[in-house]
PDB file of C-alpha atoms in Angstrom:
ATOM      1  CA  MET A   1      19.787  52.921  -7.699  1.00 95.00           C
ATOM      2  CA  HIS A   2      22.309  55.575  -8.656  1.00 97.00           C
ATOM      3  CA  TYR A   3      22.667  56.042 -12.409  1.00 97.00           C
ATOM      4  CA  ILE A   4      26.055  57.567 -13.277  1.00 97.00           C
ATOM      5  CA  PHE A   5      26.201  59.068 -16.787  1.00 97.00           C
ATOM      6  CA  GLY A   6      29.545  60.571 -17.660  1.00 94.00           C
ATOM      7  CA  SER A   7      30.402  62.123 -20.994  1.00 91.00           C
ATOM      8  CA  TRP A   8      32.364  64.924 -22.605  1.00 88.00           C
ATOM      9  CA  PHE A   9      29.131  66.663 -23.669  1.00 90.00           C
ATOM     10  CA  ASP A  10      31.208  68.552 -26.212  1.00 87.00           C
ATOM     11  CA  PRO A  11      28.677  69.400 -27.535  1.00 85.00           C
ATOM     12  CA  PHE A  12      25.524  68.181 -25.760  1.00 88.00           C
ATOM     13  CA  THR A  13      23.567  66.331 -28.475  1.00 86.00           C
ATOM     14  CA  HIS A  14      20.133  64.807 -29.055  1.00 84.00           C
ATOM     15  CA  GLY A  15      21.797  61.438 -28.450  1.00 85.00           C
ATOM     16  CA  HIS A  16      22.707  62.529 -24.925  1.00 90.00           C
ATOM     17  CA  GLU A  17      19.134  63.729 -24.398  1.00 89.00           C
ATOM     18  CA  GLU A  18      17.779  60.384 -25.594  1.00 88.00           C
ATOM     19  CA  ILE A  19      20.011  58.509 -23.158  1.00 91.00           C
ATOM     20  CA  ILE A  20      18.852  60.718 -20.282  1.00 94.00           C
ATOM     21  CA  LYS A  21      15.174  60.289 -21.277  1.00 91.00           C
ATOM     22  CA  THR A  22      15.579  56.516 -21.425  1.00 92.00           C
ATOM     23  CA  VAL A  23      17.306  56.397 -18.039  1.00 94.00           C
ATOM     24  CA  LYS A  24      14.555  58.603 -16.602  1.00 93.00           C
ATOM     25  CA  LYS A  25      11.942  56.056 -17.770  1.00 92.00           C
ATOM     26  CA  LYS A  26      13.823  53.261 -16.014  1.00 91.00           C
ATOM     27  CA  MET A  27      14.144  55.140 -12.729  1.00 93.00           C
ATOM     28  CA  ARG A  28      11.968  54.277  -9.760  1.00 93.00           C
ATOM     29  CA  ALA A  29      11.106  56.385  -6.728  1.00 92.00           C
ATOM     30  CA  GLY A  30      14.294  57.045  -4.785  1.00 93.00           C
ATOM     31  CA  ASP A  31      16.612  56.457  -7.754  1.00 95.00           C
ATOM     32  CA  LYS A  32      19.010  59.258  -8.667  1.00 96.00           C
ATOM     33  CA  LEU A  33      20.649  60.380 -11.907  1.00 97.00           C
ATOM     34  CA  HIS A  34      24.164  61.764 -11.610  1.00 97.00           C
ATOM     35  CA  ILE A  35      25.562  63.489 -14.703  1.00 97.00           C
ATOM     36  CA  LEU A  36      29.328  63.808 -14.882  1.00 96.00           C
ATOM     37  CA  VAL A  37      30.944  66.259 -17.275  1.00 95.00           C
ATOM     38  CA  THR A  38      34.279  64.616 -17.971  1.00 91.00           C
ATOM     39  CA  ASP A  39      37.416  66.692 -17.748  1.00 89.00           C
ATOM     40  CA  ASN A  40      40.527  64.578 -17.706  1.00 77.00           C
ATOM     41  CA  ASP A  41      43.503  64.426 -20.016  1.00 67.00           C
ATOM     42  CA  GLU A  42      42.256  62.180 -22.818  1.00 66.00           C
ATOM     43  CA  LYS A  43      40.995  64.737 -25.318  1.00 66.00           C
ATOM     44  CA  THR A  44      42.406  67.968 -26.636  1.00 68.00           C
ATOM     45  CA  ASN A  45      40.764  70.959 -28.326  1.00 68.00           C
ATOM     46  CA  ARG A  46      37.784  70.726 -26.038  1.00 75.00           C
ATOM     47  CA  THR A  47      35.383  73.370 -24.821  1.00 85.00           C
ATOM     48  CA  PRO A  48      36.141  74.452 -21.222  1.00 90.00           C
ATOM     49  CA  VAL A  49      34.454  72.167 -18.711  1.00 92.00           C
ATOM     50  CA  GLU A  50      32.449  74.875 -16.937  1.00 93.00           C
ATOM     51  CA  PHE A  51      30.911  75.930 -20.254  1.00 93.00           C
ATOM     52  CA  ARG A  52      30.028  72.298 -21.084  1.00 92.00           C
ATOM     53  CA  LYS A  53      28.437  71.929 -17.654  1.00 95.00           C
ATOM     54  CA  GLN A  54      26.359  75.068 -18.325  1.00 95.00           C
ATOM     55  CA  MET A  55      25.315  73.655 -21.732  1.00 93.00           C
ATOM     56  CA  VAL A  56      24.015  70.461 -20.127  1.00 95.00           C
ATOM     57  CA  THR A  57      22.201  72.384 -17.385  1.00 95.00           C
ATOM     58  CA  ALA A  58      20.573  74.740 -19.913  1.00 94.00           C
ATOM     59  CA  ALA A  59      19.560  71.878 -22.224  1.00 92.00           C
ATOM     60  CA  LEU A  60      17.898  69.968 -19.382  1.00 93.00           C
ATOM     61  CA  ALA A  61      16.214  72.997 -17.775  1.00 92.00           C
ATOM     62  CA  SER A  62      12.862  72.346 -19.440  1.00 86.00           C
ATOM     63  CA  LYS A  63      13.050  68.530 -19.561  1.00 86.00           C
ATOM     64  CA  ASN A  64      11.681  67.759 -16.093  1.00 85.00           C
ATOM     65  CA  VAL A  65      14.690  65.620 -15.202  1.00 86.00           C
ATOM     66  CA  ASN A  66      15.777  65.300 -11.593  1.00 88.00           C
ATOM     67  CA  TYR A  67      19.561  65.027 -11.585  1.00 94.00           C
ATOM     68  CA  ASP A  68      22.712  66.372 -10.067  1.00 95.00           C
ATOM     69  CA  ILE A  69      25.703  67.406 -12.119  1.00 96.00           C
ATOM     70  CA  ASP A  70      29.383  67.281 -11.313  1.00 96.00           C
ATOM     71  CA  ILE A  71      32.728  67.625 -13.040  1.00 94.00           C
ATOM     72  CA  GLN A  72      34.730  64.413 -13.220  1.00 93.00           C
ATOM     73  CA  THR A  73      38.424  65.281 -13.177  1.00 90.00           C
ATOM     74  CA  ASN A  74      39.845  61.817 -12.552  1.00 89.00           C
ATOM     75  CA  ARG A  75      39.222  58.325 -13.895  1.00 91.00           C
ATOM     76  CA  MET A  76      35.856  56.637 -13.351  1.00 93.00           C
ATOM     77  CA  HIS A  77      37.047  54.112 -10.784  1.00 93.00           C
ATOM     78  CA  GLU A  78      38.771  56.809  -8.735  1.00 93.00           C
ATOM     79  CA  TYR A  79      35.773  59.120  -9.021  1.00 94.00           C
ATOM     80  CA  LEU A  80      33.346  56.423  -7.865  1.00 95.00           C
ATOM     81  CA  TRP A  81      35.634  55.444  -5.004  1.00 92.00           C
ATOM     82  CA  VAL A  82      35.823  59.029  -3.727  1.00 93.00           C
ATOM     83  CA  LYS A  83      32.229  60.159  -4.339  1.00 95.00           C
ATOM     84  CA  TYR A  84      30.158  56.977  -3.961  1.00 95.00           C
ATOM     85  CA  ARG A  85      32.021  54.650  -1.614  1.00 94.00           C
ATOM     86  CA  GLN A  86      29.254  55.017   0.978  1.00 96.00           C
ATOM     87  CA  TYR A  87      26.862  53.169  -1.393  1.00 96.00           C
ATOM     88  CA  ASP A  88      26.749  49.487  -2.187  1.00 96.00           C
ATOM     89  CA  PRO A  89      28.385  49.120  -5.646  1.00 96.00           C
ATOM     90  CA  LYS A  90      25.447  46.928  -6.740  1.00 94.00           C
ATOM     91  CA  ASP A  91      23.240  50.030  -6.287  1.00 97.00           C
ATOM     92  CA  ILE A  92      25.272  51.901  -8.913  1.00 97.00           C
ATOM     93  CA  THR A  93      24.663  51.648 -12.660  1.00 97.00           C
ATOM     94  CA  ILE A  94      27.178  53.229 -14.997  1.00 97.00           C
ATOM     95  CA  VAL A  95      25.481  54.561 -18.136  1.00 96.00           C
ATOM     96  CA  MET A  96      27.523  54.737 -21.358  1.00 93.00           C
ATOM     97  CA  GLY A  97      27.547  54.434 -25.110  1.00 88.00           C
ATOM     98  CA  ASP A  98      28.708  51.320 -26.901  1.00 85.00           C
ATOM     99  CA  ASP A  99      31.994  52.949 -27.921  1.00 84.00           C
ATOM    100  CA  GLU A 100      32.966  53.451 -24.285  1.00 89.00           C
ATOM    101  CA  TRP A 101      31.716  49.944 -23.420  1.00 89.00           C
ATOM    102  CA  ARG A 102      33.946  48.419 -26.083  1.00 86.00           C
ATOM    103  CA  SER A 103      36.880  50.422 -24.750  1.00 89.00           C
ATOM    104  CA  LEU A 104      36.126  49.313 -21.190  1.00 92.00           C
ATOM    105  CA  VAL A 105      35.882  45.589 -21.997  1.00 89.00           C
ATOM    106  CA  ALA A 106      39.056  45.843 -24.092  1.00 90.00           C
ATOM    107  CA  GLY A 107      40.858  46.882 -20.909  1.00 92.00           C
ATOM    108  CA  LYS A 108      41.615  50.438 -22.031  1.00 92.00           C
ATOM    109  CA  TRP A 109      40.215  52.059 -18.883  1.00 91.00           C
ATOM    110  CA  LEU A 110      42.192  52.301 -15.682  1.00 90.00           C
ATOM    111  CA  TYR A 111      40.969  49.411 -13.510  1.00 93.00           C
ATOM    112  CA  SER A 112      38.736  48.036 -16.289  1.00 93.00           C
ATOM    113  CA  ASN A 113      38.396  44.591 -14.727  1.00 93.00           C
ATOM    114  CA  ARG A 114      37.568  46.002 -11.305  1.00 94.00           C
ATOM    115  CA  LEU A 115      34.863  48.238 -12.800  1.00 95.00           C
ATOM    116  CA  LEU A 116      33.413  45.360 -14.834  1.00 94.00           C
ATOM    117  CA  THR A 117      33.163  43.056 -11.834  1.00 93.00           C
ATOM    118  CA  THR A 118      31.943  45.657  -9.328  1.00 95.00           C
ATOM    119  CA  TYR A 119      29.239  47.804 -10.955  1.00 96.00           C
ATOM    120  CA  ASN A 120      26.137  47.448 -13.129  1.00 96.00           C
ATOM    121  CA  PHE A 121      26.118  48.889 -16.653  1.00 95.00           C
ATOM    122  CA  LEU A 122      23.486  50.291 -18.982  1.00 93.00           C
ATOM    123  CA  VAL A 123      24.959  50.463 -22.477  1.00 91.00           C
ATOM    124  CA  PHE A 124      23.375  52.369 -25.370  1.00 88.00           C
ATOM    125  CA  ALA A 125      24.023  50.990 -28.857  1.00 82.00           C
ATOM    126  CA  ARG A 126      24.180  53.466 -31.731  1.00 73.00           C
ATOM    127  CA  GLY A 127      22.747  51.260 -34.422  1.00 64.00           C
ATOM    128  CA  THR A 128      21.182  47.912 -35.043  1.00 56.00           C
ATOM    129  CA  GLU A 129      24.389  45.920 -34.574  1.00 59.00           C
ATOM    130  CA  GLU A 130      24.553  43.745 -31.499  1.00 61.00           C
ATOM    131  CA  ILE A 131      27.169  44.608 -28.913  1.00 62.00           C
ATOM    132  CA  ALA A 132      29.595  41.723 -28.955  1.00 60.00           C
ATOM    133  CA  TYR A 133      30.357  41.503 -25.242  1.00 57.00           C
ATOM    134  CA  LYS A 134      27.634  41.182 -22.652  1.00 67.00           C
ATOM    135  CA  GLN A 135      27.694  40.038 -19.080  1.00 75.00           C
ATOM    136  CA  ALA A 136      25.145  39.519 -16.325  1.00 77.00           C
ATOM    137  CA  ASN A 137      25.548  43.026 -14.892  1.00 89.00           C
ATOM    138  CA  CYS A 138      25.138  44.736 -18.287  1.00 88.00           C
ATOM    139  CA  ALA A 139      21.873  45.722 -19.943  1.00 88.00           C
ATOM    140  CA  VAL A 140      21.929  46.933 -23.559  1.00 85.00           C
ATOM    141  CA  VAL A 141      19.518  49.425 -25.116  1.00 85.00           C
ATOM    142  CA  ASN A 142      19.500  48.984 -28.909  1.00 77.00           C
ATOM    143  CA  ASN A 143      18.176  51.202 -31.695  1.00 59.00           C
ATOM    144  CA  VAL A 144      18.464  54.474 -29.828  1.00 57.00           C
ATOM    145  CA  LYS A 145      16.776  57.319 -31.694  1.00 55.00           C
ATOM    146  CA  ASN A 146      18.456  60.668 -32.368  1.00 47.00           C
ATOM    147  CA  TRP A 147      22.006  59.398 -32.876  1.00 49.00           C
ATOM    148  CA  ASP A 148      22.099  61.544 -35.997  1.00 50.00           C
ATOM    149  CA  VAL A 149      24.810  63.857 -34.649  1.00 50.00           C
ATOM    150  CA  SER A 150      28.274  62.686 -33.716  1.00 55.00           C
ATOM    151  CA  SER A 151      29.932  64.797 -31.021  1.00 55.00           C
ATOM    152  CA  SER A 152      33.326  63.839 -32.425  1.00 57.00           C
ATOM    153  CA  ALA A 153      32.333  65.006 -35.913  1.00 57.00           C
ATOM    154  CA  VAL A 154      31.018  68.319 -34.579  1.00 56.00           C
ATOM    155  CA  ARG A 155      34.219  68.910 -32.578  1.00 54.00           C
ATOM    156  CA  GLU A 156      36.296  68.240 -35.696  1.00 60.00           C
ATOM    157  CA  ILE A 157      34.209  70.660 -37.775  1.00 57.00           C
ATOM    158  CA  PHE A 158      34.611  73.382 -35.158  1.00 56.00           C
ATOM    159  CA  ARG A 159      38.337  72.649 -34.802  1.00 60.00           C
ATOM    160  CA  THR A 160      39.002  72.995 -38.524  1.00 64.00           C
ATOM    161  CA  ASN A 161      36.614  75.916 -39.040  1.00 63.00           C
ATOM    162  CA  PRO A 162      35.739  77.676 -35.769  1.00 58.00           C
ATOM    163  CA  ASP A 163      33.539  80.249 -37.502  1.00 63.00           C
ATOM    164  CA  CYS A 164      31.431  77.769 -39.497  1.00 58.00           C
ATOM    165  CA  HIS A 165      28.392  78.187 -37.254  1.00 53.00           C
ATOM    166  CA  THR A 166      28.271  81.917 -37.993  1.00 46.00           C
ATOM    167  CA  THR A 167      28.475  81.741 -41.792  1.00 41.00           C
TER     168      THR A 167
END
């Protein structure tokens, strides 16, 4: 199984670490974790992608996690088609948070329906609420610990006050 976990990692949070630890527990011999640092045109005011990739690498250095890391510059479907077309799509699990899952099932991703019918999904829920949409190829992990920091909130704090971490 190939677990594909893509995120902005801007910044890399305890929530991201918890997702990676949970995926690691699910992995069997021969499974691989692929971490994708997203860099396409959806967000602005972001930290440069190479720096975010270094942050993830540094944060995982002491975690005993076997993974590879790449920069994803195009949409998920296109990325998977280019990088993973040699694998059976049923051997690929896309790992994501519930916010991205909701966006995907709402059809907001390029080729949403094709992704939903082709790949497996492991979705991490932030709280105790049940994710409304499930399907046979989707497993949900509820009550994830360490969701105490929102990447979006941290980015907004840094955007409005770039020197706040030094005062």
